[in-house]
Amino acid sequence: MIQEAEVLAAAEALFYERGVQQVGMDQVRAAAGVSLKRLYQLFPSKDDLVIGYLTARDERWLASVAAHARAADDVLAVFDWLAEWFAEPDFRGCAFVNSFGELGGTSEAVAAIARRHKEAFRQLIRDLAGDDELGDQLTLLAEGAITMAAIGGSPEPAQQAKRAARALLAIPA
């Protein structure tokens, strides 16, 4: 449904840039170009909209990083993908960590989505690495890079994490 996609896109842009708690439904309505009545028909509450936003972002984000890494047939390609993401002008860190930080203590649904997202990312890296323990270690490097890039405002943590991953994999630079 086009209106639903437009609302989710508007919500994602606003929530990711400003934070979930800082954005009201009227701001989403205006950005999406729908009536408030239509917005509430699509998403009966702000919680429903937040869950919709995170679910859509989860699917798109994981599909993108997985496609990139699988096309390269190399777990290290995850770090190249991260570097590209970190360099985007609107990069604000992990939407799931951000949302969990804002709402995880009060919204079990947000906490559950964040946990599922992190577990799915971990499983993707495990699959790419072909080893659970190594995959878990690489996941920690990737997650740390995401946090450091968000706080530091630089894509460099992706390359630093990639160099550390090479060392774990015992691959010369």
PDB file of C-alpha atoms in Angstrom:
ATOM      1  CA  MET A   1       0.000   0.000   0.000  1.00  0.00           C
ATOM      2  CA  ILE A   2       1.570   3.251  -1.142  1.00  0.00           C
ATOM      3  CA  GLN A   3       0.295   5.431   1.708  1.00  0.00           C
ATOM      4  CA  GLU A   4       1.618   2.995   4.282  1.00  0.00           C
ATOM      5  CA  ALA A   5       5.027   2.995   2.607  1.00  0.00           C
ATOM      6  CA  GLU A   6       5.023   6.795   2.492  1.00  0.00           C
ATOM      7  CA  VAL A   7       4.117   7.029   6.167  1.00  0.00           C
ATOM      8  CA  LEU A   8       6.815   4.525   7.127  1.00  0.00           C
ATOM      9  CA  ALA A   9       9.409   6.379   5.043  1.00  0.00           C
ATOM     10  CA  ALA A  10       8.474   9.693   6.656  1.00  0.00           C
ATOM     11  CA  ALA A  11       8.481   8.157  10.124  1.00  0.00           C
ATOM     12  CA  GLU A  12      11.855   6.535   9.522  1.00  0.00           C
ATOM     13  CA  ALA A  13      13.450   9.771   8.360  1.00  0.00           C
ATOM     14  CA  LEU A  14      12.084  11.702  11.322  1.00  0.00           C
ATOM     15  CA  PHE A  15      12.617   9.056  14.010  1.00  0.00           C
ATOM     16  CA  TYR A  16      16.143   8.250  12.848  1.00  0.00           C
ATOM     17  CA  GLU A  17      17.172  11.906  12.645  1.00  0.00           C
ATOM     18  CA  ARG A  18      15.497  13.247  15.789  1.00  0.00           C
ATOM     19  CA  GLY A  19      14.624  10.265  17.964  1.00  0.00           C
ATOM     20  CA  VAL A  20      11.290   8.585  18.503  1.00  0.00           C
ATOM     21  CA  GLN A  21      10.258  10.619  21.527  1.00  0.00           C
ATOM     22  CA  GLN A  22      11.002  13.937  19.842  1.00  0.00           C
ATOM     23  CA  VAL A  23       8.654  13.318  16.906  1.00  0.00           C
ATOM     24  CA  GLY A  24       4.889  13.603  17.153  1.00  0.00           C
ATOM     25  CA  MET A  25       2.283  11.951  15.000  1.00  0.00           C
ATOM     26  CA  ASP A  26       1.361  15.318  13.476  1.00  0.00           C
ATOM     27  CA  GLN A  27       4.946  15.746  12.254  1.00  0.00           C
ATOM     28  CA  VAL A  28       4.817  12.303  10.634  1.00  0.00           C
ATOM     29  CA  ARG A  29       1.447  13.112   9.096  1.00  0.00           C
ATOM     30  CA  ALA A  30       2.769  16.347   7.599  1.00  0.00           C
ATOM     31  CA  ALA A  31       5.947  14.737   6.266  1.00  0.00           C
ATOM     32  CA  ALA A  32       4.000  11.851   4.728  1.00  0.00           C
ATOM     33  CA  GLY A  33       1.322  14.103   3.238  1.00  0.00           C
ATOM     34  CA  VAL A  34      -1.590  12.147   4.697  1.00  0.00           C
ATOM     35  CA  SER A  35      -4.455  13.198   6.913  1.00  0.00           C
ATOM     36  CA  LEU A  36      -4.261  12.496  10.618  1.00  0.00           C
ATOM     37  CA  LYS A  37      -7.329  10.295  10.240  1.00  0.00           C
ATOM     38  CA  ARG A  38      -5.584   8.222   7.553  1.00  0.00           C
ATOM     39  CA  LEU A  39      -2.410   8.010   9.622  1.00  0.00           C
ATOM     40  CA  TYR A  40      -4.363   6.561  12.555  1.00  0.00           C
ATOM     41  CA  GLN A  41      -6.195   4.172  10.231  1.00  0.00           C
ATOM     42  CA  LEU A  42      -2.830   2.811   9.119  1.00  0.00           C
ATOM     43  CA  PHE A  43      -1.174   2.940  12.546  1.00  0.00           C
ATOM     44  CA  PRO A  44      -3.656   3.176  15.437  1.00  0.00           C
ATOM     45  CA  SER A  45      -0.958   4.369  17.866  1.00  0.00           C
ATOM     46  CA  LYS A  46       2.509   5.812  17.850  1.00  0.00           C
ATOM     47  CA  ASP A  47       3.742   2.493  19.272  1.00  0.00           C
ATOM     48  CA  ASP A  48       2.317   0.740  16.202  1.00  0.00           C
ATOM     49  CA  LEU A  49       4.115   3.221  13.959  1.00  0.00           C
ATOM     50  CA  VAL A  50       7.422   2.758  15.804  1.00  0.00           C
ATOM     51  CA  ILE A  51       7.102  -1.019  15.493  1.00  0.00           C
ATOM     52  CA  GLY A  52       6.288  -0.656  11.785  1.00  0.00           C
ATOM     53  CA  TYR A  53       9.291   1.624  11.268  1.00  0.00           C
ATOM     54  CA  LEU A  54      11.693  -0.710  13.055  1.00  0.00           C
ATOM     55  CA  THR A  55      10.333  -3.814  11.338  1.00  0.00           C
ATOM     56  CA  ALA A  56      10.688  -2.259   7.877  1.00  0.00           C
ATOM     57  CA  ARG A  57      14.181  -0.965   8.656  1.00  0.00           C
ATOM     58  CA  ASP A  58      15.236  -4.350  10.027  1.00  0.00           C
ATOM     59  CA  GLU A  59      14.214  -6.157   6.855  1.00  0.00           C
ATOM     60  CA  ARG A  60      15.809  -3.621   4.522  1.00  0.00           C
ATOM     61  CA  TRP A  61      19.030  -3.195   6.522  1.00  0.00           C
ATOM     62  CA  LEU A  62      19.708  -6.906   6.966  1.00  0.00           C
ATOM     63  CA  ALA A  63      18.884  -7.673   3.330  1.00  0.00           C
ATOM     64  CA  SER A  64      21.279  -4.976   2.148  1.00  0.00           C
ATOM     65  CA  VAL A  65      24.263  -6.018   4.270  1.00  0.00           C
ATOM     66  CA  ALA A  66      23.635  -9.706   3.528  1.00  0.00           C
ATOM     67  CA  ALA A  67      23.442  -9.126  -0.232  1.00  0.00           C
ATOM     68  CA  HIS A  68      26.660  -7.126  -0.167  1.00  0.00           C
ATOM     69  CA  ALA A  69      28.591  -9.720   1.832  1.00  0.00           C
ATOM     70  CA  ARG A  70      27.223 -12.689  -0.102  1.00  0.00           C
ATOM     71  CA  ALA A  71      28.013 -11.049  -3.449  1.00  0.00           C
ATOM     72  CA  ALA A  72      31.617 -10.674  -2.315  1.00  0.00           C
ATOM     73  CA  ASP A  73      31.545 -14.152  -0.741  1.00  0.00           C
ATOM     74  CA  ASP A  74      33.577 -12.712   2.108  1.00  0.00           C
ATOM     75  CA  VAL A  75      32.645 -11.951   5.706  1.00  0.00           C
ATOM     76  CA  LEU A  76      35.042  -8.979   5.597  1.00  0.00           C
ATOM     77  CA  ALA A  77      32.713  -7.333   3.078  1.00  0.00           C
ATOM     78  CA  VAL A  78      30.408  -6.590   6.017  1.00  0.00           C
ATOM     79  CA  PHE A  79      32.959  -4.016   7.169  1.00  0.00           C
ATOM     80  CA  ASP A  80      33.100  -2.448   3.688  1.00  0.00           C
ATOM     81  CA  TRP A  81      29.311  -2.164   3.751  1.00  0.00           C
ATOM     82  CA  LEU A  82      29.498  -0.567   7.192  1.00  0.00           C
ATOM     83  CA  ALA A  83      32.054   1.963   5.929  1.00  0.00           C
ATOM     84  CA  GLU A  84      29.685   2.996   3.145  1.00  0.00           C
ATOM     85  CA  TRP A  85      26.800   3.311   5.606  1.00  0.00           C
ATOM     86  CA  PHE A  86      28.895   5.309   8.082  1.00  0.00           C
ATOM     87  CA  ALA A  87      29.830   7.764   5.321  1.00  0.00           C
ATOM     88  CA  GLU A  88      26.198   8.564   4.504  1.00  0.00           C
ATOM     89  CA  PRO A  89      25.367  12.161   5.477  1.00  0.00           C
ATOM     90  CA  ASP A  90      22.364  11.120   7.583  1.00  0.00           C
ATOM     91  CA  PHE A  91      24.162   8.350   9.509  1.00  0.00           C
ATOM     92  CA  ARG A  92      23.076   8.455  13.158  1.00  0.00           C
ATOM     93  CA  GLY A  93      24.172   5.044  14.383  1.00  0.00           C
ATOM     94  CA  CYS A  94      22.045   1.994  14.902  1.00  0.00           C
ATOM     95  CA  ALA A  95      18.318   2.746  14.838  1.00  0.00           C
ATOM     96  CA  PHE A  96      17.707  -0.284  17.045  1.00  0.00           C
ATOM     97  CA  VAL A  97      20.187   0.751  19.725  1.00  0.00           C
ATOM     98  CA  ASN A  98      18.872   4.310  19.542  1.00  0.00           C
ATOM     99  CA  SER A  99      15.249   3.175  19.884  1.00  0.00           C
ATOM    100  CA  PHE A 100      16.133   0.704  22.614  1.00  0.00           C
ATOM    101  CA  GLY A 101      17.915   3.475  24.499  1.00  0.00           C
ATOM    102  CA  GLU A 102      14.855   5.680  24.256  1.00  0.00           C
ATOM    103  CA  LEU A 103      12.092   3.127  24.770  1.00  0.00           C
ATOM    104  CA  GLY A 104      13.527  -0.281  25.654  1.00  0.00           C
ATOM    105  CA  GLY A 105      12.822   0.145  29.325  1.00  0.00           C
ATOM    106  CA  THR A 106       9.185   0.996  28.742  1.00  0.00           C
ATOM    107  CA  SER A 107       8.331  -0.826  25.532  1.00  0.00           C
ATOM    108  CA  GLU A 108       8.772  -4.573  25.467  1.00  0.00           C
ATOM    109  CA  ALA A 109       7.879  -4.525  21.760  1.00  0.00           C
ATOM    110  CA  VAL A 110      10.771  -2.173  20.933  1.00  0.00           C
ATOM    111  CA  ALA A 111      13.135  -4.187  23.121  1.00  0.00           C
ATOM    112  CA  ALA A 112      12.050  -7.405  21.384  1.00  0.00           C
ATOM    113  CA  ILE A 113      12.561  -5.947  17.898  1.00  0.00           C
ATOM    114  CA  ALA A 114      16.010  -4.642  18.871  1.00  0.00           C
ATOM    115  CA  ARG A 115      16.984  -8.037  20.270  1.00  0.00           C
ATOM    116  CA  ARG A 116      15.721  -9.861  17.164  1.00  0.00           C
ATOM    117  CA  HIS A 117      17.606  -7.466  14.900  1.00  0.00           C
ATOM    118  CA  LYS A 118      20.866  -7.923  16.788  1.00  0.00           C
ATOM    119  CA  GLU A 119      20.435 -11.690  16.865  1.00  0.00           C
ATOM    120  CA  ALA A 120      19.714 -11.797  13.120  1.00  0.00           C
ATOM    121  CA  PHE A 121      22.827  -9.699  12.409  1.00  0.00           C
ATOM    122  CA  ARG A 122      24.869 -11.991  14.636  1.00  0.00           C
ATOM    123  CA  GLN A 123      23.517 -15.059  12.848  1.00  0.00           C
ATOM    124  CA  LEU A 124      24.297 -13.530   9.461  1.00  0.00           C
ATOM    125  CA  ILE A 125      27.916 -12.982  10.461  1.00  0.00           C
ATOM    126  CA  ARG A 126      28.127 -16.465  11.978  1.00  0.00           C
ATOM    127  CA  ASP A 127      26.866 -17.921   8.702  1.00  0.00           C
ATOM    128  CA  LEU A 128      29.306 -15.844   6.655  1.00  0.00           C
ATOM    129  CA  ALA A 129      32.209 -16.788   8.932  1.00  0.00           C
ATOM    130  CA  GLY A 130      31.257 -20.451   8.965  1.00  0.00           C
ATOM    131  CA  ASP A 131      31.993 -20.621  12.675  1.00  0.00           C
ATOM    132  CA  ASP A 132      29.838 -19.488  15.599  1.00  0.00           C
ATOM    133  CA  GLU A 133      32.633 -18.379  17.942  1.00  0.00           C
ATOM    134  CA  LEU A 134      34.454 -16.472  15.209  1.00  0.00           C
ATOM    135  CA  GLY A 135      31.139 -15.028  14.033  1.00  0.00           C
ATOM    136  CA  ASP A 136      30.392 -13.784  17.534  1.00  0.00           C
ATOM    137  CA  GLN A 137      33.806 -12.107  17.734  1.00  0.00           C
ATOM    138  CA  LEU A 138      33.336 -10.462  14.341  1.00  0.00           C
ATOM    139  CA  THR A 139      29.871  -9.312  15.395  1.00  0.00           C
ATOM    140  CA  LEU A 140      31.342  -7.568  18.410  1.00  0.00           C
ATOM    141  CA  LEU A 141      33.815  -5.796  16.133  1.00  0.00           C
ATOM    142  CA  ALA A 142      31.006  -4.699  13.805  1.00  0.00           C
ATOM    143  CA  GLU A 143      28.759  -3.548  16.650  1.00  0.00           C
ATOM    144  CA  GLY A 144      31.608  -1.637  18.246  1.00  0.00           C
ATOM    145  CA  ALA A 145      32.387   0.013  14.924  1.00  0.00           C
ATOM    146  CA  ILE A 146      28.757   1.113  14.558  1.00  0.00           C
ATOM    147  CA  THR A 147      28.811   2.729  17.989  1.00  0.00           C
ATOM    148  CA  MET A 148      32.194   4.390  17.514  1.00  0.00           C
ATOM    149  CA  ALA A 149      31.240   5.728  14.073  1.00  0.00           C
ATOM    150  CA  ALA A 150      28.006   7.185  15.439  1.00  0.00           C
ATOM    151  CA  ILE A 151      29.705   8.876  18.366  1.00  0.00           C
ATOM    152  CA  GLY A 152      32.847   9.913  16.506  1.00  0.00           C
ATOM    153  CA  GLY A 153      31.190  11.000  13.281  1.00  0.00           C
ATOM    154  CA  SER A 154      33.733   9.176  11.139  1.00  0.00           C
ATOM    155  CA  PRO A 155      33.595   6.080   8.920  1.00  0.00           C
ATOM    156  CA  GLU A 156      37.104   5.073  10.067  1.00  0.00           C
ATOM    157  CA  PRO A 157      35.906   2.592  12.732  1.00  0.00           C
ATOM    158  CA  ALA A 158      34.734   0.292   9.925  1.00  0.00           C
ATOM    159  CA  GLN A 159      38.266   0.033   8.560  1.00  0.00           C
ATOM    160  CA  GLN A 160      39.737  -0.335  12.048  1.00  0.00           C
ATOM    161  CA  ALA A 161      37.298  -3.167  12.772  1.00  0.00           C
ATOM    162  CA  LYS A 162      38.095  -4.742   9.412  1.00  0.00           C
ATOM    163  CA  ARG A 163      41.811  -4.748  10.254  1.00  0.00           C
ATOM    164  CA  ALA A 164      41.013  -6.382  13.603  1.00  0.00           C
ATOM    165  CA  ALA A 165      38.823  -8.924  11.791  1.00  0.00           C
ATOM    166  CA  ARG A 166      41.700  -9.738   9.433  1.00  0.00           C
ATOM    167  CA  ALA A 167      43.858 -10.418  12.474  1.00  0.00           C
ATOM    168  CA  LEU A 168      41.188 -12.723  13.915  1.00  0.00           C
ATOM    169  CA  LEU A 169      40.974 -14.524  10.607  1.00  0.00           C
ATOM    170  CA  ALA A 170      44.807 -14.541  10.333  1.00  0.00           C
ATOM    171  CA  ILE A 171      44.615 -12.905   6.895  1.00  0.00           C
ATOM    172  CA  PRO A 172      47.541 -10.678   5.938  1.00  0.00           C
ATOM    173  CA  ALA A 173      46.639  -7.113   4.981  1.00  0.00           C
TER     174      ALA A 173
END
